[in-house]
PDB file of C-alpha atoms in Angstrom:
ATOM      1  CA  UNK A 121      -1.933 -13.837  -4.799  1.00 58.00           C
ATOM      2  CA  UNK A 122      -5.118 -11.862  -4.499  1.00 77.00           C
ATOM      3  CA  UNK A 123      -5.758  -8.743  -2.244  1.00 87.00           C
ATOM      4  CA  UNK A 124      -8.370  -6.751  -1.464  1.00 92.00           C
ATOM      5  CA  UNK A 125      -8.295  -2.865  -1.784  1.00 95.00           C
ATOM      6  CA  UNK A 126     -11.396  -1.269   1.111  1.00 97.00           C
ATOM      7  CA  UNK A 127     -11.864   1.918  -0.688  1.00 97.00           C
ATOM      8  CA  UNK A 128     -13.887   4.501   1.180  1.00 97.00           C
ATOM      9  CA  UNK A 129     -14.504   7.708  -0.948  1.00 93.00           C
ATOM     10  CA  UNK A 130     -15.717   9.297   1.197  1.00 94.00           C
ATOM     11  CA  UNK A 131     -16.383   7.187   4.276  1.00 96.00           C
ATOM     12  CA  UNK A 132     -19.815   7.797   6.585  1.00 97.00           C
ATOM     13  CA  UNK A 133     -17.403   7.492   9.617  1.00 97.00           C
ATOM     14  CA  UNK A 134     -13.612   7.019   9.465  1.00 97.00           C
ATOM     15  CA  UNK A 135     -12.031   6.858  13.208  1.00 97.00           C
ATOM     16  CA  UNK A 136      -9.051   5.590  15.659  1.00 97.00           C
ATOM     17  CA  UNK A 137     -10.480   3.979  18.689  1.00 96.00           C
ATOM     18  CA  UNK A 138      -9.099   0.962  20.992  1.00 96.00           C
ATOM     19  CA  UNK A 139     -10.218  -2.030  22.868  1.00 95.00           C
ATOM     20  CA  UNK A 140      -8.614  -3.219  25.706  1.00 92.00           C
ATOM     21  CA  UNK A 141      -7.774  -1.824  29.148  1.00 87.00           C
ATOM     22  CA  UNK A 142      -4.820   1.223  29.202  1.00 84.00           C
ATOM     23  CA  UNK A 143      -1.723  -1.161  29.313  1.00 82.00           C
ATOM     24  CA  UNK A 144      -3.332  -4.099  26.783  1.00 88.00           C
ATOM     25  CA  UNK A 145      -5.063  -1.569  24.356  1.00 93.00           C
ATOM     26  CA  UNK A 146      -5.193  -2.564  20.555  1.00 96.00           C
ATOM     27  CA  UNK A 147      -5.341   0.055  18.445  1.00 97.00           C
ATOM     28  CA  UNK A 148      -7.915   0.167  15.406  1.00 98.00           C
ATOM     29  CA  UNK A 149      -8.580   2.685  12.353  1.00 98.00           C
ATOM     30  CA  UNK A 150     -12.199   1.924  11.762  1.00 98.00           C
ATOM     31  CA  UNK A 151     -14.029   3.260   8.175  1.00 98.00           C
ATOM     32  CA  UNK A 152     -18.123   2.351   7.510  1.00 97.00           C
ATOM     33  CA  UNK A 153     -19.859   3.077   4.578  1.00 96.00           C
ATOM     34  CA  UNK A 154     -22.052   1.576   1.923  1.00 94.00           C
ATOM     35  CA  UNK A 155     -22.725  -0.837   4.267  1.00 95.00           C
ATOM     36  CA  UNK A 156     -19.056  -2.091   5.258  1.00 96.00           C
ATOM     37  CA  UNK A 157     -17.821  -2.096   8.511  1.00 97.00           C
ATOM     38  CA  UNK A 158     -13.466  -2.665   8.403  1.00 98.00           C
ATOM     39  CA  UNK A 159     -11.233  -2.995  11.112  1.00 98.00           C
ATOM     40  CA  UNK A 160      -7.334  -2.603  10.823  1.00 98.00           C
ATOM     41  CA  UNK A 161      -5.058  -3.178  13.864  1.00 98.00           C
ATOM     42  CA  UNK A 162      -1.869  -0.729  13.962  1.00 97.00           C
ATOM     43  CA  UNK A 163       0.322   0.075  16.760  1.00 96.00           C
ATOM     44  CA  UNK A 164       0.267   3.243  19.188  1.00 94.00           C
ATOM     45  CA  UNK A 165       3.243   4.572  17.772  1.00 94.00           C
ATOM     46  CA  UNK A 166       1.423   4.712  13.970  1.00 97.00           C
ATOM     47  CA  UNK A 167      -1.785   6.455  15.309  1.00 97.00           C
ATOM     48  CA  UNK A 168       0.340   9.017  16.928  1.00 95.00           C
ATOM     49  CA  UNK A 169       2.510   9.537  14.070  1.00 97.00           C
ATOM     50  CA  UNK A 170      -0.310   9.034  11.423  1.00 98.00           C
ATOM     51  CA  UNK A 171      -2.199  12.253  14.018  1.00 97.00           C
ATOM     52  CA  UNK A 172       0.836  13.632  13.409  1.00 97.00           C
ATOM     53  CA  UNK A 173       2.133  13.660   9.787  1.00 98.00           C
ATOM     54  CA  UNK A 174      -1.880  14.867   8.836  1.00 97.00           C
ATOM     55  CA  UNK A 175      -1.774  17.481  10.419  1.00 95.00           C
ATOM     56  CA  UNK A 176       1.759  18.314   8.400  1.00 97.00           C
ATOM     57  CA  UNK A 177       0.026  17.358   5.680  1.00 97.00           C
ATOM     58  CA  UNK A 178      -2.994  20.186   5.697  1.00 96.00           C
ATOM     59  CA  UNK A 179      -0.271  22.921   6.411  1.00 95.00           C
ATOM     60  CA  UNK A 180       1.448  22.114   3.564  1.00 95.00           C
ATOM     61  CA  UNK A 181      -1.820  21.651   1.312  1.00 95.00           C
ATOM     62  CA  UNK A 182      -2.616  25.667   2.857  1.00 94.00           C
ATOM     63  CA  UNK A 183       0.599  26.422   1.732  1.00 94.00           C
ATOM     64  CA  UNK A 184       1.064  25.388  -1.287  1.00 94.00           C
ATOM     65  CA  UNK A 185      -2.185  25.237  -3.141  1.00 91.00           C
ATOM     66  CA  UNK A 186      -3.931  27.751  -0.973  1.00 89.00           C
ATOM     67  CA  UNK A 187      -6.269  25.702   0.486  1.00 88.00           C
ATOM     68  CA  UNK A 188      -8.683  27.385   2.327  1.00 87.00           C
ATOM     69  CA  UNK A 189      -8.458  24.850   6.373  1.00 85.00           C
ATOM     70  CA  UNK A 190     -10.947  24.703   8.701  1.00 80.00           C
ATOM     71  CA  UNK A 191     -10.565  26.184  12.390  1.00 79.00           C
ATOM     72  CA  UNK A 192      -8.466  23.638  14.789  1.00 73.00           C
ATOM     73  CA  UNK A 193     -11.324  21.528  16.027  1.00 66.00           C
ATOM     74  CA  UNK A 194     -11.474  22.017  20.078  1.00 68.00           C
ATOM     75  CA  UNK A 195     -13.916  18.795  20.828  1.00 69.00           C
ATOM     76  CA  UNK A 196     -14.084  15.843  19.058  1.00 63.00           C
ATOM     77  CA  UNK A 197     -18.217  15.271  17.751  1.00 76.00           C
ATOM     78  CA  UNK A 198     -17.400  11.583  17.639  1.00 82.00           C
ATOM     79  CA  UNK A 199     -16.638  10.486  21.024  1.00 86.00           C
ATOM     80  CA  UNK A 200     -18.226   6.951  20.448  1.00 92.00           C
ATOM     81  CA  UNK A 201     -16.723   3.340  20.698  1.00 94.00           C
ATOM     82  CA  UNK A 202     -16.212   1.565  17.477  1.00 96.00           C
ATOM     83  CA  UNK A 203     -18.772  -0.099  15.810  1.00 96.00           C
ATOM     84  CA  UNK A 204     -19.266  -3.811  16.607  1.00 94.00           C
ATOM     85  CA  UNK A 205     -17.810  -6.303  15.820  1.00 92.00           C
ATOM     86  CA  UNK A 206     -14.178  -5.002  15.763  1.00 95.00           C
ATOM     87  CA  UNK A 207     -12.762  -7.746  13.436  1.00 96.00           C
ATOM     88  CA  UNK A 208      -9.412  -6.768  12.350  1.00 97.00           C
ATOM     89  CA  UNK A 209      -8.741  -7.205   8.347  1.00 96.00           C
ATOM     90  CA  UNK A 210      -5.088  -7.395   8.448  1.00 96.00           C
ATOM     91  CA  UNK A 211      -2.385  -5.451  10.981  1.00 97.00           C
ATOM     92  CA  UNK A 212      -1.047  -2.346   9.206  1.00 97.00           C
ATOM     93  CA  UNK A 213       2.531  -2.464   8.253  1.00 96.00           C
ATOM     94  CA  UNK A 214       2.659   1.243   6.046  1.00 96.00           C
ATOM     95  CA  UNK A 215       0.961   4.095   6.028  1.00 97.00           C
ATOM     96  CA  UNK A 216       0.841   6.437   2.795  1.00 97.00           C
ATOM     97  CA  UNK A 217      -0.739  10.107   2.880  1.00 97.00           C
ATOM     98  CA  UNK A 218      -1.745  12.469  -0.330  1.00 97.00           C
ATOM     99  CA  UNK A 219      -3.186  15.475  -1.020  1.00 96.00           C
ATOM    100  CA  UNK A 220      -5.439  15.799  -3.937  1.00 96.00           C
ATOM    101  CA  UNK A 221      -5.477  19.218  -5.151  1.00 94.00           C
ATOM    102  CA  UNK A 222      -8.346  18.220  -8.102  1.00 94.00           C
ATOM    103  CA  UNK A 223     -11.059  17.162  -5.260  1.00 94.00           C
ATOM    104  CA  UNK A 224      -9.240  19.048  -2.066  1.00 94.00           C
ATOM    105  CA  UNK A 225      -9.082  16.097  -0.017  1.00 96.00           C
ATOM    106  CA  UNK A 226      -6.953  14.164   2.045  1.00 97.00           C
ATOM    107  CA  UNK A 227      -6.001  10.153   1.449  1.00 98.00           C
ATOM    108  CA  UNK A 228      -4.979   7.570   3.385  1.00 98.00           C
ATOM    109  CA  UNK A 229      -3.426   4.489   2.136  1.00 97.00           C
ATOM    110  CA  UNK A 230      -3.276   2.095   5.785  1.00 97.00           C
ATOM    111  CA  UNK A 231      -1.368  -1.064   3.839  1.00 97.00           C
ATOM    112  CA  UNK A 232      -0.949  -4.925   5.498  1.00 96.00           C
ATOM    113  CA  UNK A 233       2.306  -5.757   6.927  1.00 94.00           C
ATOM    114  CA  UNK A 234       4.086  -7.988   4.417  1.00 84.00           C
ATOM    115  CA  UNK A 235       5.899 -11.015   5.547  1.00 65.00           C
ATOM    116  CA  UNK A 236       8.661  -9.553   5.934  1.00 53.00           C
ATOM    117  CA  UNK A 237       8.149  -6.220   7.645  1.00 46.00           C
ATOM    118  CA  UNK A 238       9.758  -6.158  10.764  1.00 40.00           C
ATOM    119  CA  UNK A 239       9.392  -2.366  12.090  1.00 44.00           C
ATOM    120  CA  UNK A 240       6.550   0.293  12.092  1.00 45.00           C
ATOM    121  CA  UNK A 241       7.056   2.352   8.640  1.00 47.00           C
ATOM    122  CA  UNK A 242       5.170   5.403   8.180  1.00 50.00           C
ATOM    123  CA  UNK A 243       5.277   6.068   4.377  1.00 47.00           C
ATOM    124  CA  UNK A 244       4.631   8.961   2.338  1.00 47.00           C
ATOM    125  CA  UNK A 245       4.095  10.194  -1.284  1.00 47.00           C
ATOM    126  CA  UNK A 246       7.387  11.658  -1.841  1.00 44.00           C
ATOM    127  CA  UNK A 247      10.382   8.819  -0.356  1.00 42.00           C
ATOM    128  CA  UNK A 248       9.395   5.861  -2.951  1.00 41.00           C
ATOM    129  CA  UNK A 249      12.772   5.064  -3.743  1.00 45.00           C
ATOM    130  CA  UNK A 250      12.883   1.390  -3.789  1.00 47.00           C
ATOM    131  CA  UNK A 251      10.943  -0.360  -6.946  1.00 46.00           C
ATOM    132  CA  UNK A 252      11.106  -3.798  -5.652  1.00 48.00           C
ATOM    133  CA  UNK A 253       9.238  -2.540  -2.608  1.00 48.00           C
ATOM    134  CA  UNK A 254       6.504  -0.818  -4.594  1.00 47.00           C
ATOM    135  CA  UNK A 255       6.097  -4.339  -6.481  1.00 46.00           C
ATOM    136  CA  UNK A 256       5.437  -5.981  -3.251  1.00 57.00           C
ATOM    137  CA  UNK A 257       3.018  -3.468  -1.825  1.00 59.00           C
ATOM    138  CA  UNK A 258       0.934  -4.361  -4.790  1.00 73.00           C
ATOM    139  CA  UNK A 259      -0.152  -7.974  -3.608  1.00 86.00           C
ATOM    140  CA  UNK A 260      -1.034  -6.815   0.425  1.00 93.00           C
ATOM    141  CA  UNK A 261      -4.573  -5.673   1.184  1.00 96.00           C
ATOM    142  CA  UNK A 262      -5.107  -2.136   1.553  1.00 96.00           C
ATOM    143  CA  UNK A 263      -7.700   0.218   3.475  1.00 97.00           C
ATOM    144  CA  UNK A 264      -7.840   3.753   1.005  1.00 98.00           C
ATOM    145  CA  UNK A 265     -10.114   6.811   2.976  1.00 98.00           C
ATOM    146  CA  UNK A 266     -10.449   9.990   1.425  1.00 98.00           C
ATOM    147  CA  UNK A 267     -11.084  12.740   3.546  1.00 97.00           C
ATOM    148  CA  UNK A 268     -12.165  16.287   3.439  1.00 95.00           C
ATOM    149  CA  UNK A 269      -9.926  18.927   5.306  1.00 95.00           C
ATOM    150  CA  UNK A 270     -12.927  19.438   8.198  1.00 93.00           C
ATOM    151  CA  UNK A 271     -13.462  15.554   8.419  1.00 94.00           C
ATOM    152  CA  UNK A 272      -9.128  15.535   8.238  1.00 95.00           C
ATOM    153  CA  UNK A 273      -9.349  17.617  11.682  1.00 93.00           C
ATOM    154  CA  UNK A 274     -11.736  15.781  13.381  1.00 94.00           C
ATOM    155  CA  UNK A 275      -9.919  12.707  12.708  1.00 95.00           C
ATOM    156  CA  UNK A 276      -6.541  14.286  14.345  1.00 95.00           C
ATOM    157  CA  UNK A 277      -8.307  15.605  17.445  1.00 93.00           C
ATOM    158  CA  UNK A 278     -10.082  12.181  18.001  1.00 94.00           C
ATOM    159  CA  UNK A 279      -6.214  10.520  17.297  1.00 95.00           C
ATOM    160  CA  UNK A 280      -4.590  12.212  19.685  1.00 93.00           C
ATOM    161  CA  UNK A 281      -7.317  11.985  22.225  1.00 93.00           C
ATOM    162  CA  UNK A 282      -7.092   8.202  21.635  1.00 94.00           C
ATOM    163  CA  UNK A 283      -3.250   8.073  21.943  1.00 92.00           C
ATOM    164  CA  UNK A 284      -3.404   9.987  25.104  1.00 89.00           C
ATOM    165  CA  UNK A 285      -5.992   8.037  26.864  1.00 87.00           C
ATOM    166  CA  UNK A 286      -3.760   5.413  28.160  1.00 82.00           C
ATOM    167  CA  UNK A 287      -1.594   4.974  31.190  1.00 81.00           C
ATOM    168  CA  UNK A 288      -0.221   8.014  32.697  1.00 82.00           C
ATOM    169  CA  UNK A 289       3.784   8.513  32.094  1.00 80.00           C
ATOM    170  CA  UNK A 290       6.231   8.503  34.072  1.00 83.00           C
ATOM    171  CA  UNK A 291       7.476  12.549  35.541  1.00 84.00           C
ATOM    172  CA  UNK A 292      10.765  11.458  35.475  1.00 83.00           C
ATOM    173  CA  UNK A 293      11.408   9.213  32.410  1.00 84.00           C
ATOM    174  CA  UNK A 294       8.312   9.452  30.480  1.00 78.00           C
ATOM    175  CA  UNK A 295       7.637   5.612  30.098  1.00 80.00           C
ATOM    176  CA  UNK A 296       3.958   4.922  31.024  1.00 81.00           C
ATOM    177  CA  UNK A 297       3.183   3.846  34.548  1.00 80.00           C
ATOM    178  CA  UNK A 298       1.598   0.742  35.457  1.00 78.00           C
ATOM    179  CA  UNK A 299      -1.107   0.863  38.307  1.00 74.00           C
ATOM    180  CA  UNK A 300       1.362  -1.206  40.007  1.00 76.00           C
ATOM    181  CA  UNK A 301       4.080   1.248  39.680  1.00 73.00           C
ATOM    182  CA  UNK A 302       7.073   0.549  37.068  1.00 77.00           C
ATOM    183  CA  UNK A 303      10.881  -0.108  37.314  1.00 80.00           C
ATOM    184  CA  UNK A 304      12.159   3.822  36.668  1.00 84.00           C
ATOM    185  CA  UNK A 305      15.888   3.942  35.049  1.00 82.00           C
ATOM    186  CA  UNK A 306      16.039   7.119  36.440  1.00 79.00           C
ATOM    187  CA  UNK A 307      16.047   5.594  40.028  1.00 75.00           C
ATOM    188  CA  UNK A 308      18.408   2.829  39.167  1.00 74.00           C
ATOM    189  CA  UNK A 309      15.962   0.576  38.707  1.00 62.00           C
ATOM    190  CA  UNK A 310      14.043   1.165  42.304  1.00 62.00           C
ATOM    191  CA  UNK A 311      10.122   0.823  42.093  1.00 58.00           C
ATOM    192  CA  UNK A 312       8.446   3.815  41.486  1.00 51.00           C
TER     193      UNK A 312
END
């Protein structure tokens, strides 16, 4: 079986952005360059997380190589939709992270869901335990973006901004609140 590796090194514009109203939103991680436009569709949960473990990822780089991080970035410079036409590649099942010391930049591995995948993974570079797993990772399509630290921050900012742009949550339990109101389990089920 043939796959397809979309390797941008570095990208002309590598984002998270969603269509959809709050409540129906698919989430995207969008890379152009060379003339390609691709589209992957992840869940909320990996965008988040993926915000998340990069962020991780540059402290660690600081402190451990010594590289030299650019300020937190306050505003995000790319506040723009995706690029049209959103046409999604293949839904991400893994996500793999790296640090290369040689060219001080960050890589992301966003890998297909496999056949078999049942729940949201987020992988790293340092818990490859399983070899049979590896093996199978080898036939899915992949989307690789390398990253420099600055263009690493104002991917997180734009993330998070993404992630928090939905529905409101709840101030008692958290879960997000549907214009409608939603069935809280902290009032016994009672419409809040």
């Amino acid at each position: 079986m043939t796959h397809q590796v979309h390797a941008f090194e570095p990208p002309e514009r590598f984002v998270a952005g969603t269509v959809g109203a709050p409540g129906e939103r698919t989430f995207f991680l969008q890379a152009r360059g060379g003339g390609r436009l691709v589209s992957v569709a992840l869940e909320k949960v990996q965008v988040s997380l993926l915000a998340e473990k990069l962020e991780e990822l540059l402290t660690e780089a600081q402190r451990r190589f010594g590289v030299q991080l650019p300020e937190a970035v306050t505003s995000v410079g790319d506040n723009d939709p995706l690029d049209t036409p959103v046409d999604e590649e293949f839904r991400v099942g893994t996500l793999g992270l790296a640090f290369d010391v040689d060219t001080a930049t960050v890589v992301i591995e966003a890998i297909a869901a496999g056949e078999a995948e049942t729940e949201v993974e987020l992988g790293g570079d340092e818990d490859e335990d399983d070899e049979d797993d590896d093996e199978d990772d080898d036939d899915l399509d992949r989307l690789r973006v390398r990253l420099t630290p600055e263009a690493t921050r104002e991917f997180i900012e734009r993330a998070r901004r993404v992630v928090n742009a939905g529905r409101p949550p709840c101030p008692l339990c958290g879960q997000p609140l549907d214009p409608a109101g939603h069935l809280c389990p902290r009032h016994n089920g009672y419409h809040r």
